[in-house]
Short mmCIF file of N, CA and C in Angstrom, two decimals:
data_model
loop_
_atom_site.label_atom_id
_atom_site.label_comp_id
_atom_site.label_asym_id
_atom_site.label_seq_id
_atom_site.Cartn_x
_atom_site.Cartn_y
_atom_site.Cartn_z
N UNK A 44 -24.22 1.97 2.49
CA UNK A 44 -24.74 0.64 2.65
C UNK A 44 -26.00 0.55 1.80
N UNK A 45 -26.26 -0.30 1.46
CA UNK A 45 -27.22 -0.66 0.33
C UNK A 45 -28.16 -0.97 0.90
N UNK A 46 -29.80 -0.42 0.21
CA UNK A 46 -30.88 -0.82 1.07
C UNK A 46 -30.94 -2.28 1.51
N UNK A 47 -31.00 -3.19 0.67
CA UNK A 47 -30.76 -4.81 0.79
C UNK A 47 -30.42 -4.90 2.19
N UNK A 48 -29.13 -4.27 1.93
CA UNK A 48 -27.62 -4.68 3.11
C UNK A 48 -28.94 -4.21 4.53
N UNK A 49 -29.45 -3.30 4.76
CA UNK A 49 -29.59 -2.64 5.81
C UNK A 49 -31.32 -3.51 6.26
N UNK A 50 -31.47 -3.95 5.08
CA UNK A 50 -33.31 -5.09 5.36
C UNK A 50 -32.57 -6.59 5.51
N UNK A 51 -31.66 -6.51 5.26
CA UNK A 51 -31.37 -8.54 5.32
C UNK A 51 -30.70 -8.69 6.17
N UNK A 52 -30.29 -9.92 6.40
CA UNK A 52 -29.68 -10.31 7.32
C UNK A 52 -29.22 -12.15 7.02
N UNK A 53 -28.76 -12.75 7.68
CA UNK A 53 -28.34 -13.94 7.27
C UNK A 53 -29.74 -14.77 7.68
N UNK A 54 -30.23 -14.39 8.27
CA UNK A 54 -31.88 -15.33 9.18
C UNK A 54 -32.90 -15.26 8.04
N UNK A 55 -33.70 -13.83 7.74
CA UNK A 55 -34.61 -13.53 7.47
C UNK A 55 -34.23 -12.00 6.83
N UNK A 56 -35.41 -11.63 6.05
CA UNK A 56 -35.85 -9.87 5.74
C UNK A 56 -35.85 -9.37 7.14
N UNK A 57 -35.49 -7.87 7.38
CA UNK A 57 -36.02 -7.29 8.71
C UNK A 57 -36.59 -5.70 8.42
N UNK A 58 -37.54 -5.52 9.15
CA UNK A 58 -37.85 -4.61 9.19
C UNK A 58 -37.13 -3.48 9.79
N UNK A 59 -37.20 -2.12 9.02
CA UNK A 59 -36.42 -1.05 9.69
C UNK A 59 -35.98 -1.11 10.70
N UNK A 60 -36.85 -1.48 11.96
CA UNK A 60 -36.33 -1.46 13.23
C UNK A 60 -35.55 -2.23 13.53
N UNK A 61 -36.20 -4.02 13.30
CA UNK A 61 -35.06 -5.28 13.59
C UNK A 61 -33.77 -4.37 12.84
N UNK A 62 -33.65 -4.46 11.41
CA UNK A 62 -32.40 -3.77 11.04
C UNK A 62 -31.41 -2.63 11.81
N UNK A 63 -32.42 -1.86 12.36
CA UNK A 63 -31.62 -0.96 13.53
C UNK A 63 -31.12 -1.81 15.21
N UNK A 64 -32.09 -2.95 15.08
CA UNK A 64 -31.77 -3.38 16.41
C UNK A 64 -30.09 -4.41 15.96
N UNK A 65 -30.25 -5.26 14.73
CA UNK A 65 -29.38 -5.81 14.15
C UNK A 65 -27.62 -4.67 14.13
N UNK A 66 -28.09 -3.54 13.49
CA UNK A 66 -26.74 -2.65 13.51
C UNK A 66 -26.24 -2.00 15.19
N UNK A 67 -27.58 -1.78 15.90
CA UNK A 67 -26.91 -1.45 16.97
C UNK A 67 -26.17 -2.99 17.40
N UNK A 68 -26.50 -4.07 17.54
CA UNK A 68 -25.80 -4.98 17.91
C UNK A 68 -24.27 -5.30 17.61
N UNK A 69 -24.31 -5.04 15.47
CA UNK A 69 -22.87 -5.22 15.30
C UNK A 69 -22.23 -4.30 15.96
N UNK A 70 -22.90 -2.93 16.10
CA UNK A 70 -21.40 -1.74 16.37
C UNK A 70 -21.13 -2.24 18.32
N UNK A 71 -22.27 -3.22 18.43
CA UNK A 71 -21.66 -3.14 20.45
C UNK A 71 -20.60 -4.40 20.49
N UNK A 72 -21.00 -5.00 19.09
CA UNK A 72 -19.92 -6.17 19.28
C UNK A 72 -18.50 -6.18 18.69
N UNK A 73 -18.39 -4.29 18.01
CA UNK A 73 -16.94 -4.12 17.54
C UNK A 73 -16.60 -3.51 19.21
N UNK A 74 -17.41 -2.46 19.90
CA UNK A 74 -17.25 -2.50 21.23
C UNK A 74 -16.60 -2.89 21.92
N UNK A 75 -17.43 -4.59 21.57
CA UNK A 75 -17.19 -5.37 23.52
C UNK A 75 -15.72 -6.05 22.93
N UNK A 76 -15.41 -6.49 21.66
CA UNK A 76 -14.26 -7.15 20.90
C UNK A 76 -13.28 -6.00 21.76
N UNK A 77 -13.39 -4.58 21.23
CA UNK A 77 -11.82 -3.96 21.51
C UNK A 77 -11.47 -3.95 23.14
N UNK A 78 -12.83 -4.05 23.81
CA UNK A 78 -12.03 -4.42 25.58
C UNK A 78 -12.10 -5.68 26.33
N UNK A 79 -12.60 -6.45 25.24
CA UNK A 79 -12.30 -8.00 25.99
C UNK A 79 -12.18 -9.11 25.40
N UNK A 80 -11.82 -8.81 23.55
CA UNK A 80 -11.31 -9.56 22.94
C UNK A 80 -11.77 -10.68 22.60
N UNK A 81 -11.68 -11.49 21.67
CA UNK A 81 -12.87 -12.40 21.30
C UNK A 81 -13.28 -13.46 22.43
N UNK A 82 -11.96 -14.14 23.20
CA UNK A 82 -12.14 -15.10 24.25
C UNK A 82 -13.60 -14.50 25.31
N UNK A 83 -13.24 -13.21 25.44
CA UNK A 83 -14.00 -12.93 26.22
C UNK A 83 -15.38 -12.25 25.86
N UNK A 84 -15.42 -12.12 24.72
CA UNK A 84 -16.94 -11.76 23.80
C UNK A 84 -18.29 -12.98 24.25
N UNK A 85 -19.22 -12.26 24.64
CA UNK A 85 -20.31 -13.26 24.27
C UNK A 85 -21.66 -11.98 23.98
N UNK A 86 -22.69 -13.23 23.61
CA UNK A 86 -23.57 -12.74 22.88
C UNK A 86 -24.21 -11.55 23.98
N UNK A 87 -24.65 -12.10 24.94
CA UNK A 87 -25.14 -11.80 26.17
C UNK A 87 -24.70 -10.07 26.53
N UNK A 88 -23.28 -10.70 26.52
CA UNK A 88 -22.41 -9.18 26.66
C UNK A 88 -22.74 -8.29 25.74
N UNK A 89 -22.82 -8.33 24.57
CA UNK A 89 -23.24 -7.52 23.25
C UNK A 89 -24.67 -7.05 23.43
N UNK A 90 -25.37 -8.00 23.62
CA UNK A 90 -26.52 -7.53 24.12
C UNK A 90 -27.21 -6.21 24.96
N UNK A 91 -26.60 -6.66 26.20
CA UNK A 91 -26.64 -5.52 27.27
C UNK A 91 -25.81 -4.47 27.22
N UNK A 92 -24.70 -3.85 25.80
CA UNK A 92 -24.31 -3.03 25.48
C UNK A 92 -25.08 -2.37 24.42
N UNK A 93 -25.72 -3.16 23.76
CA UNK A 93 -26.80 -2.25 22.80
C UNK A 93 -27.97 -2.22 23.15
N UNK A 94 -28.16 -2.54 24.42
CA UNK A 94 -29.55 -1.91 25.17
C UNK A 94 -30.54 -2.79 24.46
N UNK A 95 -30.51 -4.23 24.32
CA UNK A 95 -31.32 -5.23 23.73
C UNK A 95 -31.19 -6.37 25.12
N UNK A 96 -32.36 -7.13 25.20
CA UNK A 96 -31.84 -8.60 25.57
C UNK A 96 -31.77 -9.19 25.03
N UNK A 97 -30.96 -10.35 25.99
CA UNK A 97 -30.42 -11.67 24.98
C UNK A 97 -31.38 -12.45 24.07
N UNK A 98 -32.43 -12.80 24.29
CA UNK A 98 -33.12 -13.45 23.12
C UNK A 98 -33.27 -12.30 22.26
N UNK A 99 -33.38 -11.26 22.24
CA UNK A 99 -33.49 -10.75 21.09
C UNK A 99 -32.48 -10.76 20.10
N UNK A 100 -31.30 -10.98 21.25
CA UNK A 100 -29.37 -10.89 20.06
C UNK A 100 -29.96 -12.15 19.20
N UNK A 101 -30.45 -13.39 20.16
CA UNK A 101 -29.90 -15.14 19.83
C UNK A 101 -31.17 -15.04 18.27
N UNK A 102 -31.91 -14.26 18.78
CA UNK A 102 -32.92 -14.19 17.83
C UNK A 102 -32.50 -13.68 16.25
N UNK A 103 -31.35 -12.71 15.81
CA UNK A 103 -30.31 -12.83 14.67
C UNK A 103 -28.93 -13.28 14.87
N UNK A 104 -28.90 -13.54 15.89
CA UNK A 104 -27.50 -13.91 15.54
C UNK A 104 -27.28 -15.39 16.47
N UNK A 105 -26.91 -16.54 15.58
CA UNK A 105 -27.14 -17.78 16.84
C UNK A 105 -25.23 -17.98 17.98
N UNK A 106 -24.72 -17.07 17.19
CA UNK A 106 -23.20 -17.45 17.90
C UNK A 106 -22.69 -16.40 18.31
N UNK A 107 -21.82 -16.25 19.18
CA UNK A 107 -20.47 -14.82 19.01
C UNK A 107 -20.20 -15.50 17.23
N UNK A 108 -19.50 -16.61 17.12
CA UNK A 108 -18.95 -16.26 15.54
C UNK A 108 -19.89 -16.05 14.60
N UNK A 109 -21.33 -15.88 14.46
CA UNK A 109 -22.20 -15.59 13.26
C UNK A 109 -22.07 -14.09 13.57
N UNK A 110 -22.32 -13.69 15.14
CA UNK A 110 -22.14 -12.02 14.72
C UNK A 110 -20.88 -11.37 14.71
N UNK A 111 -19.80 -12.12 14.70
CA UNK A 111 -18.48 -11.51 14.28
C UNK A 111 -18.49 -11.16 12.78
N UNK A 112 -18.75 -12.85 12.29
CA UNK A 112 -18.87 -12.86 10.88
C UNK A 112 -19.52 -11.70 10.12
N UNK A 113 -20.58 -11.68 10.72
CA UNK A 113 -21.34 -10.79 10.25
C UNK A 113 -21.13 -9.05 10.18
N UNK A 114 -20.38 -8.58 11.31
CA UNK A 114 -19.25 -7.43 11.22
C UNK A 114 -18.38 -7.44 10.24
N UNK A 115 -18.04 -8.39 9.74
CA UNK A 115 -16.99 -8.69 8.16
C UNK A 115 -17.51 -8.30 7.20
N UNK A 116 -18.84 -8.91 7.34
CA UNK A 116 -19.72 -9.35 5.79
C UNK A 116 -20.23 -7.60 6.04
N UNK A 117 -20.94 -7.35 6.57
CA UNK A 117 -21.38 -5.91 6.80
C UNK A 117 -20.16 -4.89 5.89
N UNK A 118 -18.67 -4.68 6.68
CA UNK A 118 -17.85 -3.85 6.27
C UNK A 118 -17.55 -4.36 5.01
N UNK A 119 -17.52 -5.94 4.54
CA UNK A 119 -17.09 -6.01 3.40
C UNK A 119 -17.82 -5.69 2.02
N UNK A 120 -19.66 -5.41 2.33
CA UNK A 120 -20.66 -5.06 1.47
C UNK A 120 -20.66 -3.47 1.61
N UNK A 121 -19.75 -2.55 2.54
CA UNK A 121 -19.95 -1.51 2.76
C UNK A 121 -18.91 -1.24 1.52
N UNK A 122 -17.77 -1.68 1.40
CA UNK A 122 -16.81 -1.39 0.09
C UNK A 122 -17.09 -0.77 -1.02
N UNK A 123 -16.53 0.64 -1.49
CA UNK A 123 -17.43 1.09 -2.75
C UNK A 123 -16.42 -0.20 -3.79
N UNK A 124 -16.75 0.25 -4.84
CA UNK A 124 -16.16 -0.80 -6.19
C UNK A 124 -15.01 -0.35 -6.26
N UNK A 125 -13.85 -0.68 -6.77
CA UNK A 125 -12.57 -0.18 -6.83
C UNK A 125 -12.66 -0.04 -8.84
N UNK A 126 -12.07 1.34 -9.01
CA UNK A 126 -12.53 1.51 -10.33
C UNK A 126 -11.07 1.68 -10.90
N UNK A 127 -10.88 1.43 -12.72
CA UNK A 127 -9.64 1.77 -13.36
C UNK A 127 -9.37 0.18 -13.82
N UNK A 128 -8.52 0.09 -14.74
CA UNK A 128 -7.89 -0.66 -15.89
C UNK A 128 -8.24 -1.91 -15.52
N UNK A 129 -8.65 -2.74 -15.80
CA UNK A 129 -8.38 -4.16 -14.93
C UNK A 129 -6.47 -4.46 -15.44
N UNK A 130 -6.24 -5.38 -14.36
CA UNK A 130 -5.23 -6.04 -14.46
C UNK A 130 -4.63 -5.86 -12.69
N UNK A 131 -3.03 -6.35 -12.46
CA UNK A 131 -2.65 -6.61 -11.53
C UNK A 131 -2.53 -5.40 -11.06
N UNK A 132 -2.72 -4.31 -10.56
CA UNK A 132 -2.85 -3.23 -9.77
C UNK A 132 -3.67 -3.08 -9.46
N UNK A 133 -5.07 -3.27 -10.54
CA UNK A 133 -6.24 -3.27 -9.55
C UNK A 133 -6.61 -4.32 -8.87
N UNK A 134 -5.97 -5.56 -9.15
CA UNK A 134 -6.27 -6.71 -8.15
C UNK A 134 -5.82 -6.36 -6.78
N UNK A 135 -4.45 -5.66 -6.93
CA UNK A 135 -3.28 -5.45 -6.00
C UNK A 135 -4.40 -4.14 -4.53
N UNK A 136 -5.25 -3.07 -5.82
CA UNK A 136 -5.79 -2.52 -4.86
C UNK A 136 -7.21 -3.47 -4.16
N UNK A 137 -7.21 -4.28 -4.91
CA UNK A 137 -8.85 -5.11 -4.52
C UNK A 137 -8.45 -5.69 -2.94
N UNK A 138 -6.96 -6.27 -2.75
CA UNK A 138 -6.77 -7.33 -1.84
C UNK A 138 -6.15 -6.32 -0.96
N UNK A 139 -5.57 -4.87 -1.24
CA UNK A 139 -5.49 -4.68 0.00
C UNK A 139 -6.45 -3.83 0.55
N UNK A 140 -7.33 -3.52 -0.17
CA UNK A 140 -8.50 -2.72 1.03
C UNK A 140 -9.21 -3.93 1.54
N UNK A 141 -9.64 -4.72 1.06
CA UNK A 141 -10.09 -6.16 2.01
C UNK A 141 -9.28 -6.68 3.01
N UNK A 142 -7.83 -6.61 2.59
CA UNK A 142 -6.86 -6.55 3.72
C UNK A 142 -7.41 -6.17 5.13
N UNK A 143 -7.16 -4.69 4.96
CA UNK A 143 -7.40 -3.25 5.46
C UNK A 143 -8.45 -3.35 6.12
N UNK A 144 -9.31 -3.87 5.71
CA UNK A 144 -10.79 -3.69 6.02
C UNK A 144 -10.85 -3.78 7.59
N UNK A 145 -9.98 -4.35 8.15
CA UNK A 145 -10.15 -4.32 9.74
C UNK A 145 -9.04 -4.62 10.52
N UNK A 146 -7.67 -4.15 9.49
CA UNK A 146 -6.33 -4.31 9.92
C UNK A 146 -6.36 -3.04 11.17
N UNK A 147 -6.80 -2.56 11.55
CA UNK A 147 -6.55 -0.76 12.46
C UNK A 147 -7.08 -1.57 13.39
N UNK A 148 -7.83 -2.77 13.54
CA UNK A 148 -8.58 -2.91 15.11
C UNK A 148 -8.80 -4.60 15.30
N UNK A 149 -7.06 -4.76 15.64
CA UNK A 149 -6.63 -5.76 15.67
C UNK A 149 -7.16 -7.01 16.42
N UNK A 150 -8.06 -6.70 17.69
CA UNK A 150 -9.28 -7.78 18.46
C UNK A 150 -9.87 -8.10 17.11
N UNK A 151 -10.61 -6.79 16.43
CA UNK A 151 -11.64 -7.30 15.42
C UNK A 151 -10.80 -8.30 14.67
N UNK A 152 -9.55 -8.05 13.98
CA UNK A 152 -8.94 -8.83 12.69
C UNK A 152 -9.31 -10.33 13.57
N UNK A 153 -8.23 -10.17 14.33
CA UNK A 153 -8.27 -11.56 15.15
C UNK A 153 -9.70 -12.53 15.42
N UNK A 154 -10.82 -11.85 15.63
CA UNK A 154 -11.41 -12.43 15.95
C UNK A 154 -12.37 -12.69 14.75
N UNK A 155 -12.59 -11.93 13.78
CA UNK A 155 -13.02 -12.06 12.25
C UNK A 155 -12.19 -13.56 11.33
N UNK A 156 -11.14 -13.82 11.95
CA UNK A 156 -10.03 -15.05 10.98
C UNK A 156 -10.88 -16.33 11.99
N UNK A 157 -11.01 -16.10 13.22
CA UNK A 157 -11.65 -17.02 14.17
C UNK A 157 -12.42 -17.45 13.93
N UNK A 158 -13.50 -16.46 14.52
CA UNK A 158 -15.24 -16.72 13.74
C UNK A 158 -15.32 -17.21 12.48
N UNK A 159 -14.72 -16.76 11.29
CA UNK A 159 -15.52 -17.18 10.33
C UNK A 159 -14.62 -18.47 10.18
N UNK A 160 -14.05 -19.12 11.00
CA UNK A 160 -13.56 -20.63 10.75
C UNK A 160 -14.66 -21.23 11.24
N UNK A 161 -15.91 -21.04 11.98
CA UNK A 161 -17.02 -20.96 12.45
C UNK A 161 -17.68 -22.62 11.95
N UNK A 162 -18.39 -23.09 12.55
CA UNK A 162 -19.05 -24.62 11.74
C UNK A 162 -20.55 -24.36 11.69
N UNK A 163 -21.22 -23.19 12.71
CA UNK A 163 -22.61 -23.69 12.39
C UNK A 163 -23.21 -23.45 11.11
N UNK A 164 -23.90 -23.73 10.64
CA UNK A 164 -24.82 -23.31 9.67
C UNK A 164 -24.89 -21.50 9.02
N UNK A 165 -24.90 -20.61 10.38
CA UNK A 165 -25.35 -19.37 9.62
C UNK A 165 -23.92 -18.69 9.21
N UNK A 166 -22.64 -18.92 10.13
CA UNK A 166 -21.41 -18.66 9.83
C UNK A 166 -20.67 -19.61 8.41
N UNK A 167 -21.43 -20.86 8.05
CA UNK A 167 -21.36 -20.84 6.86
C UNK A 167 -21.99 -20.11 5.71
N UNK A 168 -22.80 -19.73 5.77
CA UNK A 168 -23.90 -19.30 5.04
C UNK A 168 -22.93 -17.56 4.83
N UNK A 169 -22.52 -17.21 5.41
CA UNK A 169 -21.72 -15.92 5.61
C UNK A 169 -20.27 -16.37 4.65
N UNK A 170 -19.88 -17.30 5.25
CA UNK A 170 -18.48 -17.40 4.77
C UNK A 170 -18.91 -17.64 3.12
N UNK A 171 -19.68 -18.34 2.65
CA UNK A 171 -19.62 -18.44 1.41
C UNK A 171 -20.25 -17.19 0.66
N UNK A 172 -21.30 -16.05 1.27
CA UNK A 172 -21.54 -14.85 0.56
C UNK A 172 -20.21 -14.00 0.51
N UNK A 173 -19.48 -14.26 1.60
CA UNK A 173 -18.02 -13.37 1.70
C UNK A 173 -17.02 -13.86 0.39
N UNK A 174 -17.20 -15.62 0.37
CA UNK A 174 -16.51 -16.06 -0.53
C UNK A 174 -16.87 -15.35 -2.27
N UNK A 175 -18.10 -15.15 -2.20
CA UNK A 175 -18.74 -14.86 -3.50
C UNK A 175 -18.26 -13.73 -3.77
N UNK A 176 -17.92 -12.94 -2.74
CA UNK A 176 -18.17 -11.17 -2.62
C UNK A 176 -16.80 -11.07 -3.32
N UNK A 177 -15.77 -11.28 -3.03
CA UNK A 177 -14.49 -11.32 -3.26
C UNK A 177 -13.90 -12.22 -4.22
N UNK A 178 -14.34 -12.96 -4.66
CA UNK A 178 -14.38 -13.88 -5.32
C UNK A 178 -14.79 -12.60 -6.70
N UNK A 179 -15.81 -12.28 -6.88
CA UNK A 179 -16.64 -10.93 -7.74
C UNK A 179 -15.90 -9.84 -7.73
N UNK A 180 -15.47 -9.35 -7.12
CA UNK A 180 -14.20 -8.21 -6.94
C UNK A 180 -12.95 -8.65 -7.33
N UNK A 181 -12.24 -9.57 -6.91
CA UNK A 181 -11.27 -10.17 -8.09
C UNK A 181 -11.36 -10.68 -9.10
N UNK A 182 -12.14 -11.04 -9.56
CA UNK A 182 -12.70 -11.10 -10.93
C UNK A 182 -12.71 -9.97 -11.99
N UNK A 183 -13.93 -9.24 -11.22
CA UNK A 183 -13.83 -7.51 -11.89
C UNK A 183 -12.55 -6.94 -11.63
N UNK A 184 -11.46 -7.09 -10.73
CA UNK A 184 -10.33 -6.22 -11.04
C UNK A 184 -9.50 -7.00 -11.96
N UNK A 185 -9.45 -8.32 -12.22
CA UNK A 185 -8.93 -8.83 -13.22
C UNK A 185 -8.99 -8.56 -14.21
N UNK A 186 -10.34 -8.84 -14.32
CA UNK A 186 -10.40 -8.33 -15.87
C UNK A 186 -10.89 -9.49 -16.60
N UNK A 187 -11.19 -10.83 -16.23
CA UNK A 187 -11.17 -12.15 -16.40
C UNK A 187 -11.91 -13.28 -15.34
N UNK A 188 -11.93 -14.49 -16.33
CA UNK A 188 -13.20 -15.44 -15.29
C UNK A 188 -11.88 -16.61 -15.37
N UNK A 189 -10.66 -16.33 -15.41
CA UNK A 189 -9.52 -17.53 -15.32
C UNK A 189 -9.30 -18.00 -14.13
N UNK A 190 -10.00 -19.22 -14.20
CA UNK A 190 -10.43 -20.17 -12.53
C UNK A 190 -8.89 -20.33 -11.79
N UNK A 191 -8.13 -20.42 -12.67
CA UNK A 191 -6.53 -20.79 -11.96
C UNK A 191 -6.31 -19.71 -11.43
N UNK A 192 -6.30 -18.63 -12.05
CA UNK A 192 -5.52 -17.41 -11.16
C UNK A 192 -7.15 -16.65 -10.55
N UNK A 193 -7.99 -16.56 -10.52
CA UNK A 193 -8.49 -16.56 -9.34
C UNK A 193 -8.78 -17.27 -7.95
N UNK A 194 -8.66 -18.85 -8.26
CA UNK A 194 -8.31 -19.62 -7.14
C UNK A 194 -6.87 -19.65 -6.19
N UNK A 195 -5.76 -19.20 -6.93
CA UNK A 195 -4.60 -18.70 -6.87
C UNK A 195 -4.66 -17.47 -5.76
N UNK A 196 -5.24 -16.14 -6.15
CA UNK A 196 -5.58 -14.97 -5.39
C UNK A 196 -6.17 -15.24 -4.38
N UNK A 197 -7.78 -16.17 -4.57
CA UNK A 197 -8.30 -16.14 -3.41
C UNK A 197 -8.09 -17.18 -2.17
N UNK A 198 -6.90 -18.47 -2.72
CA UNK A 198 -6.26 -19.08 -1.68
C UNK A 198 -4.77 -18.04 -0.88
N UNK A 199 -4.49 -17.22 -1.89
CA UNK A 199 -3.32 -15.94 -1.53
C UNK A 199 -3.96 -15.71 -0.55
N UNK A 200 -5.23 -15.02 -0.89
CA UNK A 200 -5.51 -14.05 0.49
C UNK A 200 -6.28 -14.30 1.62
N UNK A 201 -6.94 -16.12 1.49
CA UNK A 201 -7.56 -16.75 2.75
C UNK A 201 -6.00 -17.11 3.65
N UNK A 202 -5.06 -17.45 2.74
CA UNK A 202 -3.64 -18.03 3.72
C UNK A 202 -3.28 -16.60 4.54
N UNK A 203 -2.99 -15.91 4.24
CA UNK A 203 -2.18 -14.56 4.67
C UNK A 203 -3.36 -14.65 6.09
N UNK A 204 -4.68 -14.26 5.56
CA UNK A 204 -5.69 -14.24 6.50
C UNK A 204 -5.41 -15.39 8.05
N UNK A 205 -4.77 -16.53 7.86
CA UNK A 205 -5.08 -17.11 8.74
C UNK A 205 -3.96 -17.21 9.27
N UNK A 206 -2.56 -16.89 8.14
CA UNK A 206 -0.50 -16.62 8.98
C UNK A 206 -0.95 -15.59 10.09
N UNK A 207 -1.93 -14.56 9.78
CA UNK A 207 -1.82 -13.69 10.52
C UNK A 207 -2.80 -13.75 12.22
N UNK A 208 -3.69 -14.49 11.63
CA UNK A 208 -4.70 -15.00 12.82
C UNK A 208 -3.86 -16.00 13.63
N UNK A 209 -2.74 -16.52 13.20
CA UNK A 209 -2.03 -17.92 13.60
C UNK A 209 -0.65 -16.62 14.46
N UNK A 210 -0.70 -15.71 14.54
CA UNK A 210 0.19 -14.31 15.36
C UNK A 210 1.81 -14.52 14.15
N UNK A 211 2.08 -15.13 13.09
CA UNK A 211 3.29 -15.14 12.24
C UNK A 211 3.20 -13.72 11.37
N UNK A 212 2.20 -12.94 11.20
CA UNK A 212 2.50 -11.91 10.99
C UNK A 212 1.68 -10.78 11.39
N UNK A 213 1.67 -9.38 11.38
CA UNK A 213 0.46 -8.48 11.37
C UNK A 213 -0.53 -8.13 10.37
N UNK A 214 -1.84 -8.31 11.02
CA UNK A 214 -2.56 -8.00 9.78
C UNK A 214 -2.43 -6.98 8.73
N UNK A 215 -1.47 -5.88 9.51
CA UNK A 215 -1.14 -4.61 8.45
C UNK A 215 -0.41 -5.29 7.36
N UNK A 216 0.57 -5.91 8.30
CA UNK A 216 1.57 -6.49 7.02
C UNK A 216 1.12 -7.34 6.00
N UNK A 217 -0.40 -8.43 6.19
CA UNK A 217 -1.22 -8.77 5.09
C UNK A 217 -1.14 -8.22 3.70
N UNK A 218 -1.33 -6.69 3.87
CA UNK A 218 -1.69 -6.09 2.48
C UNK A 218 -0.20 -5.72 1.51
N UNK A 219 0.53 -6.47 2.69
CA UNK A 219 2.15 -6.03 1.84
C UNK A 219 2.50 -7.19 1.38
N UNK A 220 1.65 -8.47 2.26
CA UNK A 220 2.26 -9.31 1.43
C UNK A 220 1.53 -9.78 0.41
N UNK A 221 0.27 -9.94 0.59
CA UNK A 221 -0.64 -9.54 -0.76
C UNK A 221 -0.43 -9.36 -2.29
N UNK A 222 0.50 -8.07 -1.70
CA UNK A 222 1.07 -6.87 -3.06
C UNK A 222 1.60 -8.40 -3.31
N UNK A 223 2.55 -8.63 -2.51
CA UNK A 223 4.02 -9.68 -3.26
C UNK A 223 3.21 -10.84 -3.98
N UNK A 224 2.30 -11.39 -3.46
CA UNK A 224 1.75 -12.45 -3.74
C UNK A 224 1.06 -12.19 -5.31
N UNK A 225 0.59 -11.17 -5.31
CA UNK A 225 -0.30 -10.92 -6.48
C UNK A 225 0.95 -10.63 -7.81
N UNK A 226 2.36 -9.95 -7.09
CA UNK A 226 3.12 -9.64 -8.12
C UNK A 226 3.46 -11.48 -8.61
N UNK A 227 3.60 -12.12 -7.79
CA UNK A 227 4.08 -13.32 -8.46
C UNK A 227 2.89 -14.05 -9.17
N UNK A 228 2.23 -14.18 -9.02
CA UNK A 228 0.30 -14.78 -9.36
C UNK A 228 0.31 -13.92 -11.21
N UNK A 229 0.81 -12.89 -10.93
CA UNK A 229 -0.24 -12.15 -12.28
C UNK A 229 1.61 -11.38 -12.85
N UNK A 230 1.33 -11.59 -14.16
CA UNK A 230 1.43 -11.29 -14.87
C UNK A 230 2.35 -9.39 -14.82
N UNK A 231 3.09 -9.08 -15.44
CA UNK A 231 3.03 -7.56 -15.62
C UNK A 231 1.90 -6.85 -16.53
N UNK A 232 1.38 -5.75 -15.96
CA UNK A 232 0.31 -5.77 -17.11
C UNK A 232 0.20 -4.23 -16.42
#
């Protein structure tokens, strides 16, 4: 994780500690997700699992969906770079470790497609650094700044994201269909 990653936050700069109080929070809210699932997630609850009180959660995080989101954005800045040729294989590997990224812990997937459908303010503010993030990674595995077939990819892989949040498929199966999607999108190369 990158120093940045571990001082910022979507609010403000934080100091070492806020930053430690911030990470103990995400890891209680991958936690409280795997035994009571997003319906039953709240901030409160997360809270009193990472040995914080609640104004201190509401104090970075204003929703359950800003700190879901924010479990995304976290694992998705944790990603090393995916390296080798540009073209459609490395796109193919770009979309499925983002896939992946939280296909094994299926509350989380579920509740990550949820949240970040999110309206307030800081869960936007997330969704569009996520948008950037990936948006920058398919780009660099492309190989190219061609607005069609990156708008192409990154509507590919917000749809799959939400067939699967919508229960029509498994998130594992995302990264398979991905592959297919990207084989038809791009080119042999």
């Amino acid at each position: 994780m990158s120093r940045e990653m571990a001082t910022e936050s979507t609010r403000r700069r934080l100091t070492s500690r806020q930053a430690e109080t911030v990470r103990r929070l995400t890891e209680a809210a991958v936690e409280e997700l795997r035994e009571v699932g997003f319906d039953g997630l709240t901030v409160r609850n997360v809270a009193r699992r990472a040995g914080v009180a609640p104004a201190t959660a509401y104090t970075y995080f204003a929703s359950k969906n800003h700190l879901v989101t924010e479990v995304f954005w976290r694992r998705l800045s944790a990603l090393p770079e995916v390296h080798g040729a540009p073209g459609r294989g490395r796109v193919v590997e770009v979309l499925r470790e983002i896939a992946l990224l939280v296909s094994d812990e299926p509350e989380l997937a579920a509740a990550c497609t949820t949240a970040m459908l999110g309206t307030d303010p800081d869960v936007r503010e997330l969704r569009l650094k996520i948008g950037v993030a990936i948006r920058g990674r398919l780009r660099n595995a492309l190989g190219s700044d061609d607005q069609k077939v990156l708008g192409a990819l990154e509507l590919a892989y917000s749809g799959a994201l939400v067939h699967a949040g919508m229960g029509y498929t498994s998130y594992a199966r995302v990264a398979d269909r991905l592959e297919e999607m990207a084989e038809l999108i791009l080119p042999d190369s």
